[in-house]
Structure formats: C-alpha cells, structure tokens
Amino acid sequence: MSRRVLVLAHTGREESLKAAWEACAQLHASGIIPVMQKSELGDMEGFFGAMDQPVEILHDHIQLPDVELVMVLGGDGTILRAAELVREVDVPLLGVNLGHVGFLAESERADLAQTVEWIASREYTVEERMTIDVQVWVRGQKIWHTWALNEAAIEKGDRERMLELVTEVDERPLTSFGCDGVVLATPTGSTAYAFSAGGPVVWPEVEALLIVPISAHALFAKPLVVSPRSRLAVEVLNRTDALGVLWCDGRRSVDLPPGARVEVTRSTTPVRLARTHQTPFSARLVRKFELPIHGWRGPVPQSEQVHTGPVPIVRTPRTMAPPSGLRPYEPGSESDPPTEK
C-alpha cells in the first residue's frame, strides 16, 4: 500500500517554497507520495515550474484520513494552522521550523533531508497534546464555540480603556481586577502567549490548565496552575462599557461585550505531534531560548556501594579531659563556688 505525506507550507515566503519543493522531491526519492493543497501546489509550481514527479492534491486525489503524516514547513503559526486542518482526523503533525523560535517544531531547516529519512524509515513516535474547549455566553445564550491548542486570550478591545474582569474556578469566583486581559492556557501554550505575560513554563507531560493575568491592577493577580479537570471562566464586568475580544491561538476571534462570559475546559480531542527523537523538554528549552548553561557539571556518578571513612569524634567542653593537675568540677564538692547569703 502506498504511503502518503501531506506537505503544508507557508507559501508567502520564498524559503518555505524552496523547503516544500525539496521535501516533495526527497519524499518521492524515498518511495513516499507527497500530497499538497491545491493552492499551495500552485504557488510552488508558479515559482519553480512544474515538478518532474507528480504530487497528489488533497481533497481531489486523496482525503485526509488516507495521509500517514503531515509535514509542516514553517513556524508555530503554520503548525497551528495545520492543527486546525487535522483536528478531526487521527493524523500526527511533524514540524520543520522555518520561523524564529518554532517551539512546536521537531526539526530545523538544516535537518530537512534527515527528517525525510526518519519519516521513510518510520523512526518517529507520536505524543498527544492537551487542547481546550472554549465557549462564549452572552445574556444566557451561547454565541461561540471553538477550541485551542495554546491558549484562549481575553484582551481589551480599546487600547485607551482598561478591561474589568472577574475570574472563576470550578464555578466559584476567585478575584476581580482591571487589566489588559487574561490568558487561559494549556501546558503547550505555557511557552507562548502565557510565557510572554509572565506565566510559568509547564512541561508538556504535566496535565494542568493555566490562568495568567495581563498587566492586572491588583495585589492578588498572580499566574495560577489548576487541575485539568477544573472548569475555568472569565466574565467581562458591567462596571464600564469597555469591550473585550477573545483570541484562540491567535487565529480565531470574537468580540466580548460587557456581561460576556468565557468558559474553558479540557477538550476530549488532543492534537498529535510526531517526534523523531526523544529530546528532553529541558534541552528543548535551552536550545530554543538559548539559555546559558556554562559551568554545569552534571549529575554525580552513582555507584552500587557507597563507602565512607571513619566518623571523627568531636569532643565538647563537657567531655574534654581537664588540664594536668586539675580534677573535674563536681557539684556539691568543697570547690563549689560560694553563694551570696
């Protein structure tokens, strides 16, 4: 049975078009049929000319469930777009970073040929990343329902006016404050918008939800990490007529009038990411953020048996021997010091 890999690229950039061209050629050479979206294939061939090998077109020649893997060429934004495309099918994403940080990507541009070899030999694993379910209610009516891989961000709609919000966890109010917004994030999103707003970095395997205020005017407005089973909510208060806007993964948005309520829970549908090598998350942090690690010595080697030397005896003043010619003081003896009458 033929193997097919969908190649998604940010075709607005020349570097991305070149990477897509090389990926399709290398997939063909490895015996894998490349698949592209019609518009992206047209952009690529319009720049380089027709390919020598055929490329199948998604939804014309093949459907998403028939694709083994999606190879995403671009930054995190391109990967988030790909996640929207494959959300309802069981197809993993493998990102090749062509952007700046590219935290969701597995490989870099220089590793493109090696990445194709790993795909051809099936040397990759698949991990599931938590997503969130997002609902918006206005006057008791649900006006919007979507999802997010990184975060749902409530922001002020007017730069000149502060947004008045109240946060809620498990159907109980937590605190209210004026702010620029609040980020409700997943562990995957902890290194995205939530990180920029001062939130903690959460390891991907940790199941949790994050609440990160943005420039809040309040004493108790710290980032919170709560249970993945919790139900989070943020309400836009009616103290002012300031409007808000909700952004999910920076790609989908809806306006929030005063009185609007945003509810966030864990979604039952995760996003699947392919990994070609088991790099610890700490090493990914160091590489992506270029963190200084000079002077690190590493763990102390452990042996099966630990041998220690003799324990030294430390003498205290009460146990030390008296100087020569003197005898120790004994209570009640004739040498007791006189007491005042």
PDB file of C-alpha atoms in Angstrom, residues 8-10 37 40 75-85 104 144 146-153 155 193 245-254:
ATOM      1  CA  LEU A   8       1.975  22.081   4.311  1.00  0.00           C
ATOM      2  CA  ALA A   9       3.983  25.256   3.820  1.00  0.00           C
ATOM      3  CA  HIS A  10       3.816  28.997   4.400  1.00  0.00           C
ATOM      4  CA  GLN A  37      -3.236  21.558  -1.050  1.00  0.00           C
ATOM      5  CA  GLU A  40      -0.063  25.774  -2.170  1.00  0.00           C
ATOM      6  CA  GLY A  75       6.875  28.461  12.260  1.00  0.00           C
ATOM      7  CA  ASP A  76       4.456  27.846  15.095  1.00  0.00           C
ATOM      8  CA  GLY A  77       1.724  29.777  13.275  1.00  0.00           C
ATOM      9  CA  THR A  78       1.869  27.352  10.349  1.00  0.00           C
ATOM     10  CA  ILE A  79       1.737  24.406  12.757  1.00  0.00           C
ATOM     11  CA  LEU A  80      -1.348  25.888  14.454  1.00  0.00           C
ATOM     12  CA  ARG A  81      -2.982  26.229  11.027  1.00  0.00           C
ATOM     13  CA  ALA A  82      -2.156  22.601  10.300  1.00  0.00           C
ATOM     14  CA  ALA A  83      -3.659  21.590  13.663  1.00  0.00           C
ATOM     15  CA  GLU A  84      -6.962  23.138  12.571  1.00  0.00           C
ATOM     16  CA  LEU A  85      -6.876  21.084   9.394  1.00  0.00           C
ATOM     17  CA  LEU A 104       6.206  23.266  18.358  1.00  0.00           C
ATOM     18  CA  TRP A 144     -19.423  30.952  20.028  1.00  0.00           C
ATOM     19  CA  THR A 146     -14.290  26.669  19.441  1.00  0.00           C
ATOM     20  CA  TRP A 147     -11.066  25.085  20.697  1.00  0.00           C
ATOM     21  CA  ALA A 148      -7.385  25.937  21.162  1.00  0.00           C
ATOM     22  CA  LEU A 149      -4.058  24.149  21.379  1.00  0.00           C
ATOM     23  CA  ASN A 150      -2.118  27.002  23.009  1.00  0.00           C
ATOM     24  CA  GLU A 151      -4.497  29.415  24.687  1.00  0.00           C
ATOM     25  CA  ALA A 152      -7.722  31.372  24.845  1.00  0.00           C
ATOM     26  CA  ALA A 153      -6.753  35.006  25.436  1.00  0.00           C
ATOM     27  CA  GLU A 155      -7.903  41.075  25.694  1.00  0.00           C
ATOM     28  CA  TYR A 193       1.441  33.941  24.999  1.00  0.00           C
ATOM     29  CA  VAL A 245     -12.043  40.419  22.376  1.00  0.00           C
ATOM     30  CA  LEU A 246     -11.294  36.704  22.666  1.00  0.00           C
ATOM     31  CA  TRP A 247      -8.494  35.195  20.576  1.00  0.00           C
ATOM     32  CA  CYS A 248      -7.916  31.433  20.338  1.00  0.00           C
ATOM     33  CA  ASP A 249      -4.382  30.508  19.273  1.00  0.00           C
ATOM     34  CA  GLY A 250      -4.150  33.965  17.730  1.00  0.00           C
ATOM     35  CA  ARG A 251      -6.162  32.723  14.751  1.00  0.00           C
ATOM     36  CA  ARG A 252      -9.872  32.867  15.648  1.00  0.00           C
ATOM     37  CA  SER A 253     -11.576  35.722  17.467  1.00  0.00           C
ATOM     38  CA  VAL A 254     -14.923  37.015  18.704  1.00  0.00           C
TER      39      VAL A 254
END
